[in-house]
Short mmCIF file of C-alpha atoms in Angstrom, two decimals:
data_model
loop_
_atom_site.label_atom_id
_atom_site.label_comp_id
_atom_site.label_asym_id
_atom_site.label_seq_id
_atom_site.Cartn_x
_atom_site.Cartn_y
_atom_site.Cartn_z
CA UNK A 1 12.03 -2.54 -16.32
CA UNK A 2 9.15 -4.58 -15.75
CA UNK A 3 6.17 -4.09 -18.79
CA UNK A 4 2.62 -4.75 -18.57
CA UNK A 5 1.34 -3.37 -21.38
CA UNK A 6 -1.11 -4.37 -24.34
CA UNK A 7 -0.46 -3.07 -28.15
CA UNK A 8 -2.70 -2.62 -30.76
CA UNK A 9 -1.88 -2.47 -34.94
CA UNK A 10 -4.35 -1.44 -37.09
CA UNK A 11 -2.95 -2.49 -40.61
CA UNK A 12 -4.58 -3.20 -44.19
CA UNK A 13 -8.25 -2.69 -42.36
CA UNK A 14 -7.81 -4.83 -38.97
CA UNK A 15 -6.64 -5.25 -35.84
CA UNK A 16 -4.50 -7.02 -34.15
CA UNK A 17 -3.25 -7.10 -30.75
CA UNK A 18 -0.31 -8.17 -28.44
CA UNK A 19 -0.16 -8.17 -24.65
CA UNK A 20 3.93 -7.75 -23.34
CA UNK A 21 3.74 -8.47 -19.33
CA UNK A 22 0.69 -9.25 -17.55
CA UNK A 23 -2.02 -6.22 -18.50
CA UNK A 24 -4.62 -5.90 -16.32
CA UNK A 25 -7.06 -3.35 -17.76
CA UNK A 26 -8.66 -2.91 -21.77
CA UNK A 27 -6.22 0.25 -22.50
CA UNK A 28 -3.73 -0.22 -25.45
CA UNK A 29 -0.47 1.82 -26.92
CA UNK A 30 -1.31 2.11 -30.99
CA UNK A 31 0.93 1.69 -33.63
CA UNK A 32 -0.49 2.90 -36.60
CA UNK A 33 1.20 3.28 -40.09
CA UNK A 34 2.57 6.51 -41.27
CA UNK A 35 0.45 6.51 -44.12
CA UNK A 36 -2.74 6.63 -41.55
CA UNK A 37 -0.82 9.78 -39.77
CA UNK A 38 0.49 13.29 -40.96
CA UNK A 39 4.09 13.04 -40.09
CA UNK A 40 6.92 15.44 -41.09
CA UNK A 41 10.33 16.25 -39.90
CA UNK A 42 10.23 19.66 -38.58
CA UNK A 43 12.43 22.73 -37.27
CA UNK A 44 11.58 24.87 -34.13
CA UNK A 45 13.22 28.17 -33.64
CA UNK A 46 15.21 29.19 -30.13
CA UNK A 47 12.18 31.49 -29.29
CA UNK A 48 9.75 29.60 -29.54
CA UNK A 49 11.00 26.55 -27.91
CA UNK A 50 8.38 27.32 -24.71
CA UNK A 51 5.98 26.64 -27.29
CA UNK A 52 6.61 24.41 -30.12
CA UNK A 53 3.71 23.04 -31.29
CA UNK A 54 2.06 26.20 -32.08
CA UNK A 55 5.22 27.13 -33.87
CA UNK A 56 4.81 24.05 -36.35
CA UNK A 57 0.97 24.20 -36.96
CA UNK A 58 0.95 26.01 -40.05
CA UNK A 59 2.81 23.50 -41.43
CA UNK A 60 0.94 20.13 -40.63
CA UNK A 61 -2.38 22.11 -41.15
CA UNK A 62 -1.45 22.61 -44.31
CA UNK A 63 -0.51 19.42 -45.68
CA UNK A 64 -4.29 17.89 -43.61
CA UNK A 65 -6.72 16.53 -45.97
CA UNK A 66 -9.43 18.23 -43.30
CA UNK A 67 -7.76 21.70 -43.23
CA UNK A 68 -10.92 22.58 -41.18
CA UNK A 69 -10.43 20.02 -37.92
CA UNK A 70 -8.41 20.99 -35.33
CA UNK A 71 -5.09 18.72 -35.41
CA UNK A 72 -4.18 17.22 -32.00
CA UNK A 73 -0.37 17.40 -32.87
CA UNK A 74 2.87 15.58 -30.88
CA UNK A 75 6.43 16.45 -31.13
CA UNK A 76 9.61 14.04 -30.76
CA UNK A 77 12.53 15.67 -30.46
CA UNK A 78 15.74 14.63 -32.51
CA UNK A 79 18.10 17.44 -32.09
CA UNK A 80 18.75 20.55 -30.54
CA UNK A 81 21.33 23.42 -32.29
CA UNK A 82 21.89 26.91 -31.69
CA UNK A 83 19.22 27.51 -33.52
CA UNK A 84 16.61 25.43 -31.85
CA UNK A 85 15.03 22.19 -32.13
CA UNK A 86 14.42 19.55 -34.82
CA UNK A 87 11.65 17.06 -34.08
CA UNK A 88 8.75 14.68 -35.90
CA UNK A 89 5.74 16.03 -35.91
CA UNK A 90 3.06 13.78 -36.24
CA UNK A 91 -1.01 14.18 -35.69
CA UNK A 92 -3.77 12.03 -36.27
CA UNK A 93 -7.12 13.05 -38.42
CA UNK A 94 -10.54 12.48 -36.56
CA UNK A 95 -11.91 12.88 -39.69
CA UNK A 96 -9.77 9.88 -41.17
CA UNK A 97 -9.80 7.47 -38.00
CA UNK A 98 -13.22 5.99 -37.67
CA UNK A 99 -12.80 2.57 -39.01
CA UNK A 100 -10.00 2.74 -36.80
CA UNK A 101 -12.04 4.04 -33.81
CA UNK A 102 -14.72 1.29 -35.26
CA UNK A 103 -12.29 -1.29 -34.33
CA UNK A 104 -11.18 -0.33 -30.81
CA UNK A 105 -15.06 -0.33 -29.57
CA UNK A 106 -15.82 -3.43 -31.26
CA UNK A 107 -12.77 -4.63 -29.02
CA UNK A 108 -13.35 -3.30 -26.36
CA UNK A 109 -10.21 -1.43 -26.28
CA UNK A 110 -8.72 1.82 -24.81
CA UNK A 111 -6.00 3.74 -26.65
CA UNK A 112 -3.50 5.64 -24.05
CA UNK A 113 -1.20 6.49 -27.12
CA UNK A 114 -0.55 6.69 -30.47
CA UNK A 115 2.70 5.84 -32.10
CA UNK A 116 4.52 4.81 -35.28
CA UNK A 117 4.58 1.57 -36.13
CA UNK A 118 7.75 2.02 -38.35
CA UNK A 119 9.54 3.85 -35.51
CA UNK A 120 9.05 0.40 -33.67
CA UNK A 121 10.14 -1.70 -36.59
CA UNK A 122 13.40 0.24 -37.14
CA UNK A 123 14.43 -0.96 -33.75
CA UNK A 124 14.44 -4.30 -35.06
CA UNK A 125 16.06 -3.38 -37.93
CA UNK A 126 18.61 -1.54 -35.84
CA UNK A 127 21.81 -4.51 -35.42
CA UNK A 128 21.62 -4.63 -39.55
CA UNK A 129 21.51 -0.71 -39.79
CA UNK A 130 23.41 0.63 -37.75
CA UNK A 131 26.15 2.56 -38.96
CA UNK A 132 27.09 6.42 -38.73
CA UNK A 133 26.64 7.12 -42.45
CA UNK A 134 23.50 8.54 -44.23
CA UNK A 135 21.46 5.90 -45.65
CA UNK A 136 17.29 5.08 -46.87
CA UNK A 137 15.81 2.80 -45.08
CA UNK A 138 12.30 1.51 -46.93
CA UNK A 139 9.89 -0.54 -45.25
CA UNK A 140 7.25 -2.46 -46.58
CA UNK A 141 3.77 -2.39 -44.84
CA UNK A 142 0.62 -3.71 -46.13
CA UNK A 143 -0.68 -1.38 -48.55
CA UNK A 144 2.16 0.94 -48.27
CA UNK A 145 5.99 1.86 -47.88
CA UNK A 146 7.51 4.20 -45.65
CA UNK A 147 10.69 6.06 -46.49
CA UNK A 148 13.08 7.34 -43.83
CA UNK A 149 16.23 8.70 -44.14
CA UNK A 150 18.52 8.30 -41.26
CA UNK A 151 22.52 10.13 -40.16
CA UNK A 152 23.82 7.46 -37.95
CA UNK A 153 20.66 7.16 -35.60
CA UNK A 154 18.97 10.13 -36.36
CA UNK A 155 16.21 10.36 -38.75
CA UNK A 156 16.06 13.31 -41.85
CA UNK A 157 13.44 12.33 -43.46
CA UNK A 158 10.16 10.82 -43.07
CA UNK A 159 7.59 10.17 -45.39
CA UNK A 160 4.60 7.39 -47.29
CA UNK A 161 4.10 6.42 -50.14
CA UNK A 162 1.52 4.70 -52.34
CA UNK A 163 2.17 1.50 -53.93
CA UNK A 164 1.24 2.68 -57.48
CA UNK A 165 4.21 5.86 -56.97
CA UNK A 166 7.73 6.49 -58.40
CA UNK A 167 9.82 4.96 -56.07
CA UNK A 168 12.86 6.96 -56.87
CA UNK A 169 11.56 10.29 -57.49
CA UNK A 170 9.95 9.53 -54.00
CA UNK A 171 13.79 8.71 -52.61
CA UNK A 172 15.30 11.72 -54.02
CA UNK A 173 12.70 13.63 -52.88
CA UNK A 174 13.18 12.51 -49.18
CA UNK A 175 17.13 12.83 -49.73
CA UNK A 176 16.31 16.75 -50.33
CA UNK A 177 14.35 17.18 -47.11
CA UNK A 178 16.96 15.46 -45.50
CA UNK A 179 19.86 17.16 -46.65
CA UNK A 180 17.89 20.50 -45.70
CA UNK A 181 18.02 19.05 -42.03
CA UNK A 182 20.96 17.09 -42.33
CA UNK A 183 23.40 19.08 -44.70
CA UNK A 184 24.66 17.38 -47.61
CA UNK A 185 26.42 14.12 -47.68
CA UNK A 186 26.61 11.07 -49.76
CA UNK A 187 23.85 8.53 -49.70
CA UNK A 188 26.11 4.97 -48.23
CA UNK A 189 23.23 2.08 -48.45
CA UNK A 190 19.59 1.44 -49.36
CA UNK A 191 17.83 -1.06 -47.28
CA UNK A 192 14.79 -2.42 -48.08
CA UNK A 193 12.93 -4.53 -45.33
CA UNK A 194 9.75 -6.39 -44.97
CA UNK A 195 8.42 -9.02 -42.72
CA UNK A 196 7.67 -12.52 -44.30
CA UNK A 197 3.58 -11.72 -43.96
CA UNK A 198 4.23 -9.03 -46.64
CA UNK A 199 6.83 -9.92 -48.78
CA UNK A 200 4.60 -10.55 -52.18
CA UNK A 201 2.12 -7.64 -50.84
CA UNK A 202 3.95 -5.15 -52.33
CA UNK A 203 6.76 -5.41 -55.44
CA UNK A 204 9.66 -3.08 -54.98
CA UNK A 205 12.41 -2.92 -58.02
CA UNK A 206 15.78 -2.94 -56.27
CA UNK A 207 17.42 -2.98 -59.72
CA UNK A 208 16.27 0.05 -60.29
CA UNK A 209 16.77 1.72 -56.94
CA UNK A 210 20.49 -0.18 -57.36
CA UNK A 211 21.26 3.21 -59.51
CA UNK A 212 20.97 5.59 -56.71
CA UNK A 213 23.02 3.50 -53.73
CA UNK A 214 23.73 -0.21 -53.26
CA UNK A 215 20.37 -2.11 -52.09
CA UNK A 216 20.43 -4.40 -49.44
CA UNK A 217 17.26 -6.65 -48.49
CA UNK A 218 16.48 -7.21 -44.59
CA UNK A 219 14.37 -9.67 -43.43
CA UNK A 220 12.34 -9.16 -40.40
CA UNK A 221 11.51 -12.25 -39.05
CA UNK A 222 9.42 -11.77 -36.09
CA UNK A 223 6.09 -10.77 -37.26
CA UNK A 224 4.95 -8.73 -33.86
CA UNK A 225 8.17 -6.94 -34.19
CA UNK A 226 7.17 -3.26 -34.98
CA UNK A 227 4.42 -3.46 -32.02
CA UNK A 228 7.63 -5.00 -29.18
CA UNK A 229 9.54 -1.70 -30.50
CA UNK A 230 6.55 0.39 -29.72
CA UNK A 231 6.10 -1.08 -26.55
CA UNK A 232 9.47 -0.21 -25.53
CA UNK A 233 9.29 3.37 -26.33
CA UNK A 234 6.33 3.82 -23.86
CA UNK A 235 8.21 3.00 -21.66
CA UNK A 236 10.53 6.40 -22.93
CA UNK A 237 10.27 9.82 -21.88
CA UNK A 238 9.85 12.17 -25.11
CA UNK A 239 8.24 9.81 -27.52
CA UNK A 240 5.42 10.69 -29.85
CA UNK A 241 1.91 10.41 -28.61
CA UNK A 242 -0.51 11.49 -31.28
CA UNK A 243 -3.56 10.68 -29.13
CA UNK A 244 -6.22 13.39 -30.59
CA UNK A 245 -7.84 15.49 -27.97
CA UNK A 246 -11.45 14.22 -27.78
CA UNK A 247 -9.89 10.10 -27.67
CA UNK A 248 -7.93 11.39 -24.65
CA UNK A 249 -11.50 12.36 -22.71
CA UNK A 250 -12.77 9.26 -23.34
CA UNK A 251 -10.27 7.38 -21.66
CA UNK A 252 -10.18 10.03 -18.82
CA UNK A 253 -14.15 9.02 -18.70
CA UNK A 254 -12.93 5.77 -18.88
CA UNK A 255 -10.63 5.11 -15.97
CA UNK A 256 -12.73 8.08 -13.67
CA UNK A 257 -15.92 5.15 -14.74
CA UNK A 258 -14.04 2.19 -13.78
CA UNK A 259 -12.22 3.99 -10.70
CA UNK A 260 -15.84 5.13 -9.86
CA UNK A 261 -17.19 1.64 -9.72
CA UNK A 262 -14.04 0.19 -8.02
CA UNK A 263 -14.77 2.67 -5.12
CA UNK A 264 -18.66 2.03 -5.19
CA UNK A 265 -17.76 -1.78 -5.29
CA UNK A 266 -16.07 -1.45 -2.38
CA UNK A 267 -18.46 0.55 -0.53
CA UNK A 268 -20.95 -1.74 -1.68
CA UNK A 269 -18.84 -4.96 0.68
CA UNK A 270 -18.59 -2.52 3.80
CA UNK A 271 -22.18 -1.46 3.64
CA UNK A 272 -22.72 -5.12 3.32
CA UNK A 273 -20.55 -5.51 6.20
CA UNK A 274 -21.66 -3.01 8.46
CA UNK A 275 -25.48 -4.12 8.01
CA UNK A 276 -24.90 -7.82 8.69
CA UNK A 277 -22.86 -5.95 11.71
CA UNK A 278 -25.87 -4.36 12.33
CA UNK A 279 -28.29 -6.83 11.84
CA UNK A 280 -26.40 -9.36 13.60
CA UNK A 281 -24.76 -7.56 16.50
CA UNK A 282 -28.12 -8.53 18.81
CA UNK A 283 -28.06 -11.64 17.91
CA UNK A 284 -24.23 -11.92 18.97
CA UNK A 285 -25.22 -10.11 22.35
CA UNK A 286 -28.00 -12.12 23.09
CA UNK A 287 -25.74 -15.10 22.69
CA UNK A 288 -22.70 -14.07 24.69
CA UNK A 289 -25.08 -12.72 27.47
CA UNK A 290 -26.64 -16.23 27.42
CA UNK A 291 -23.31 -17.48 27.36
CA UNK A 292 -21.96 -15.34 30.02
CA UNK A 293 -24.82 -16.17 32.67
CA UNK A 294 -24.59 -19.76 32.13
CA UNK A 295 -21.05 -19.51 33.05
CA UNK A 296 -21.76 -17.42 36.06
CA UNK A 297 -24.56 -19.59 37.43
CA UNK A 298 -21.85 -22.57 37.50
CA UNK A 299 -19.01 -20.40 38.87
CA UNK A 300 -21.78 -19.42 41.41
CA UNK A 301 -21.96 -22.98 42.19
CA UNK A 302 -18.28 -23.57 42.20
CA UNK A 303 -17.64 -20.47 44.44
CA UNK A 304 -20.68 -21.53 47.17
CA UNK A 305 -18.96 -25.02 47.23
CA UNK A 306 -15.45 -23.37 47.95
CA UNK A 307 -16.77 -21.13 50.61
CA UNK A 308 -18.52 -24.38 52.34
CA UNK A 309 -15.04 -26.48 52.06
CA UNK A 310 -12.95 -22.89 53.38
CA UNK A 311 -15.17 -22.65 56.40
CA UNK A 312 -14.98 -26.29 57.47
CA UNK A 313 -11.13 -25.82 57.49
CA UNK A 314 -10.79 -22.75 59.16
CA UNK A 315 -13.31 -24.42 61.56
CA UNK A 316 -11.12 -27.23 61.77
CA UNK A 317 -7.78 -25.44 62.27
CA UNK A 318 -9.81 -23.28 64.94
CA UNK A 319 -10.63 -25.87 66.91
CA UNK A 320 -7.00 -27.72 66.21
CA UNK A 321 -4.70 -25.00 66.77
CA UNK A 322 -4.17 -25.60 70.61
CA UNK A 323 -1.12 -22.00 70.53
CA UNK A 324 -3.87 -19.98 70.79
CA UNK A 325 -6.39 -21.84 72.83
CA UNK A 326 -7.17 -19.68 76.44
CA UNK A 327 -5.80 -22.24 78.22
CA UNK A 328 -2.30 -22.33 76.20
CA UNK A 329 -2.02 -18.08 75.99
CA UNK A 330 -2.95 -17.82 80.08
CA UNK A 331 0.10 -20.45 80.14
CA UNK A 332 2.09 -17.95 78.61
CA UNK A 333 1.31 -15.22 80.12
CA UNK A 334 2.03 -16.39 83.63
CA UNK A 335 5.27 -17.67 82.16
CA UNK A 336 6.14 -14.03 81.44
CA UNK A 337 4.78 -12.65 84.58
CA UNK A 338 7.58 -10.60 86.80
CA UNK A 339 7.18 -10.96 90.39
CA UNK A 340 5.74 -8.14 91.65
CA UNK A 341 2.48 -7.77 89.56
CA UNK A 342 -0.35 -9.29 90.50
CA UNK A 343 -3.39 -9.86 88.23
CA UNK A 344 -6.96 -8.76 88.82
CA UNK A 345 -8.56 -9.72 85.85
CA UNK A 346 -8.43 -11.84 82.85
CA UNK A 347 -10.83 -11.34 80.08
CA UNK A 348 -9.74 -14.20 76.79
CA UNK A 349 -11.80 -14.28 73.22
CA UNK A 350 -10.88 -16.74 70.83
CA UNK A 351 -9.74 -15.95 67.37
CA UNK A 352 -12.16 -16.23 64.69
CA UNK A 353 -12.73 -15.34 61.36
CA UNK A 354 -14.53 -11.71 60.88
CA UNK A 355 -13.87 -10.97 64.70
CA UNK A 356 -11.83 -7.66 65.75
CA UNK A 357 -12.86 -8.09 69.49
CA UNK A 358 -11.18 -10.96 70.08
CA UNK A 359 -7.76 -11.37 71.88
CA UNK A 360 -6.69 -10.78 75.48
CA UNK A 361 -7.87 -8.04 78.12
CA UNK A 362 -6.24 -8.09 81.39
CA UNK A 363 -5.93 -6.12 84.80
CA UNK A 364 -3.64 -5.93 87.48
CA UNK A 365 -1.02 -4.14 89.63
CA UNK A 366 2.29 -3.93 90.46
CA UNK A 367 4.87 -2.60 93.13
CA UNK A 368 6.95 -0.56 90.15
CA UNK A 369 5.99 0.43 87.26
CA UNK A 370 9.21 -0.68 85.63
CA UNK A 371 7.73 -4.11 86.03
CA UNK A 372 4.51 -3.43 84.00
CA UNK A 373 6.73 -1.58 80.95
CA UNK A 374 8.90 -4.97 81.45
CA UNK A 375 5.82 -7.57 81.37
CA UNK A 376 4.46 -5.25 77.82
CA UNK A 377 7.46 -6.33 76.17
CA UNK A 378 7.20 -9.67 77.24
CA UNK A 379 3.68 -10.57 75.71
CA UNK A 380 4.70 -8.17 72.28
CA UNK A 381 7.72 -11.12 72.12
CA UNK A 382 5.23 -13.78 72.73
CA UNK A 383 4.71 -12.94 68.87
CA UNK A 384 0.72 -14.01 69.14
CA UNK A 385 -1.14 -10.56 69.43
CA UNK A 386 -0.46 -8.05 66.35
CA UNK A 387 -1.36 -5.56 68.93
CA UNK A 388 -0.44 -4.88 72.24
CA UNK A 389 -2.03 -1.56 73.89
CA UNK A 390 -1.30 -0.76 77.37
CA UNK A 391 -3.62 1.84 79.46
CA UNK A 392 -1.42 2.98 82.67
CA UNK A 393 0.45 2.37 84.93
CA UNK A 394 -1.22 4.81 87.58
CA UNK A 395 -0.65 5.14 91.20
CA UNK A 396 -3.70 3.28 93.00
CA UNK A 397 -4.90 4.33 96.77
CA UNK A 398 -3.02 1.52 97.98
CA UNK A 399 1.01 2.93 96.50
CA UNK A 400 0.78 0.55 94.06
CA UNK A 401 0.55 0.73 89.81
CA UNK A 402 -2.67 -0.22 88.30
CA UNK A 403 -2.59 -1.11 84.58
CA UNK A 404 -4.74 -2.33 81.56
CA UNK A 405 -3.47 -4.41 78.79
CA UNK A 406 -5.62 -4.76 75.76
CA UNK A 407 -3.66 -7.42 73.01
CA UNK A 408 -5.84 -7.98 70.13
CA UNK A 409 -5.35 -11.16 67.62
CA UNK A 410 -6.57 -8.13 64.87
CA UNK A 411 -4.46 -4.48 64.39
CA UNK A 412 -6.75 -1.87 64.50
CA UNK A 413 -5.60 -0.83 60.64
CA UNK A 414 -6.98 -4.44 59.76
CA UNK A 415 -10.29 -3.48 60.87
#
């Protein structure tokens, strides 16, 4: 899974941060030593599973130095049993976090989650303490010690210890608490872990602890190992988040303002574009209109030139086409005139473009009506006149059949 996250740790009165991936905002997960939080192993009865925080609120309020402050409690389930849940409960009293808030404001960071630094450290130590037996892990920090009792990977007790405290006594109290949650078991080993940066800050009498169980010292090579462990936990479900409600409200308000500013910026850019279009559109249309007018004028000159050339070509074609001249048409008609038909009139108008009254009109007489129909068919077969109309035949006074033949160069439907 790709992680883009910033993790901040407040320890010894100062704030340090690391970046995992490429975080793009000022949001960060805050890792705190256990001595800055209220932390306690709790058991939640089965009947209170639906509302677990209220079931253990009294226990954390009892150990809070600010009894009147309403705590924002977070739970991380460790084990589920028939009697209910075993969980780690944690809360950050805001009344004791003024210095943390000031450091975060100075760094311009908005906290999205508050976690235990000691649990992040356990991840860095896990390869060396991963046995299934009961063990005590002592983690040396800058100004405090953290004692964690584990059965395998299951925590049974977590407590912060001041350097001046009787460490053997605190371990015994932790083991008593562990028996309450995990039953009686032999203690296999005590691990004392610290990084090179805090090795000399707090002295641990390992010889005295050896009277309880064998002691093994572990060195944490990476000073930021705890922060990387917290970063990994940030992408897992069900992990602790002791973020106070007021800090959560500030985070939501900051996110809202950031989103609002983003949309306002986008709207402002859109508004500028719209205004630019509205202001520039008339100029663009004017330019385009002038351009089209100039193109139209140039096209009109070209059109007139082409039209004049076309008229000249048609004129030359007209007078060079002898197939449709008067003499040629007369000869073609005469060649197709059957014996027994006598023509009385002949009216020929040469084909011209744009005229619909061009063609040949013939009037005549025939000794037999069948000759007239034969003559009409012969004229049609010339394939010169698109339209050939026969008026008649009709009987004349002299006993002959009279007819009129109207041959047109242009069909009636094309007019």
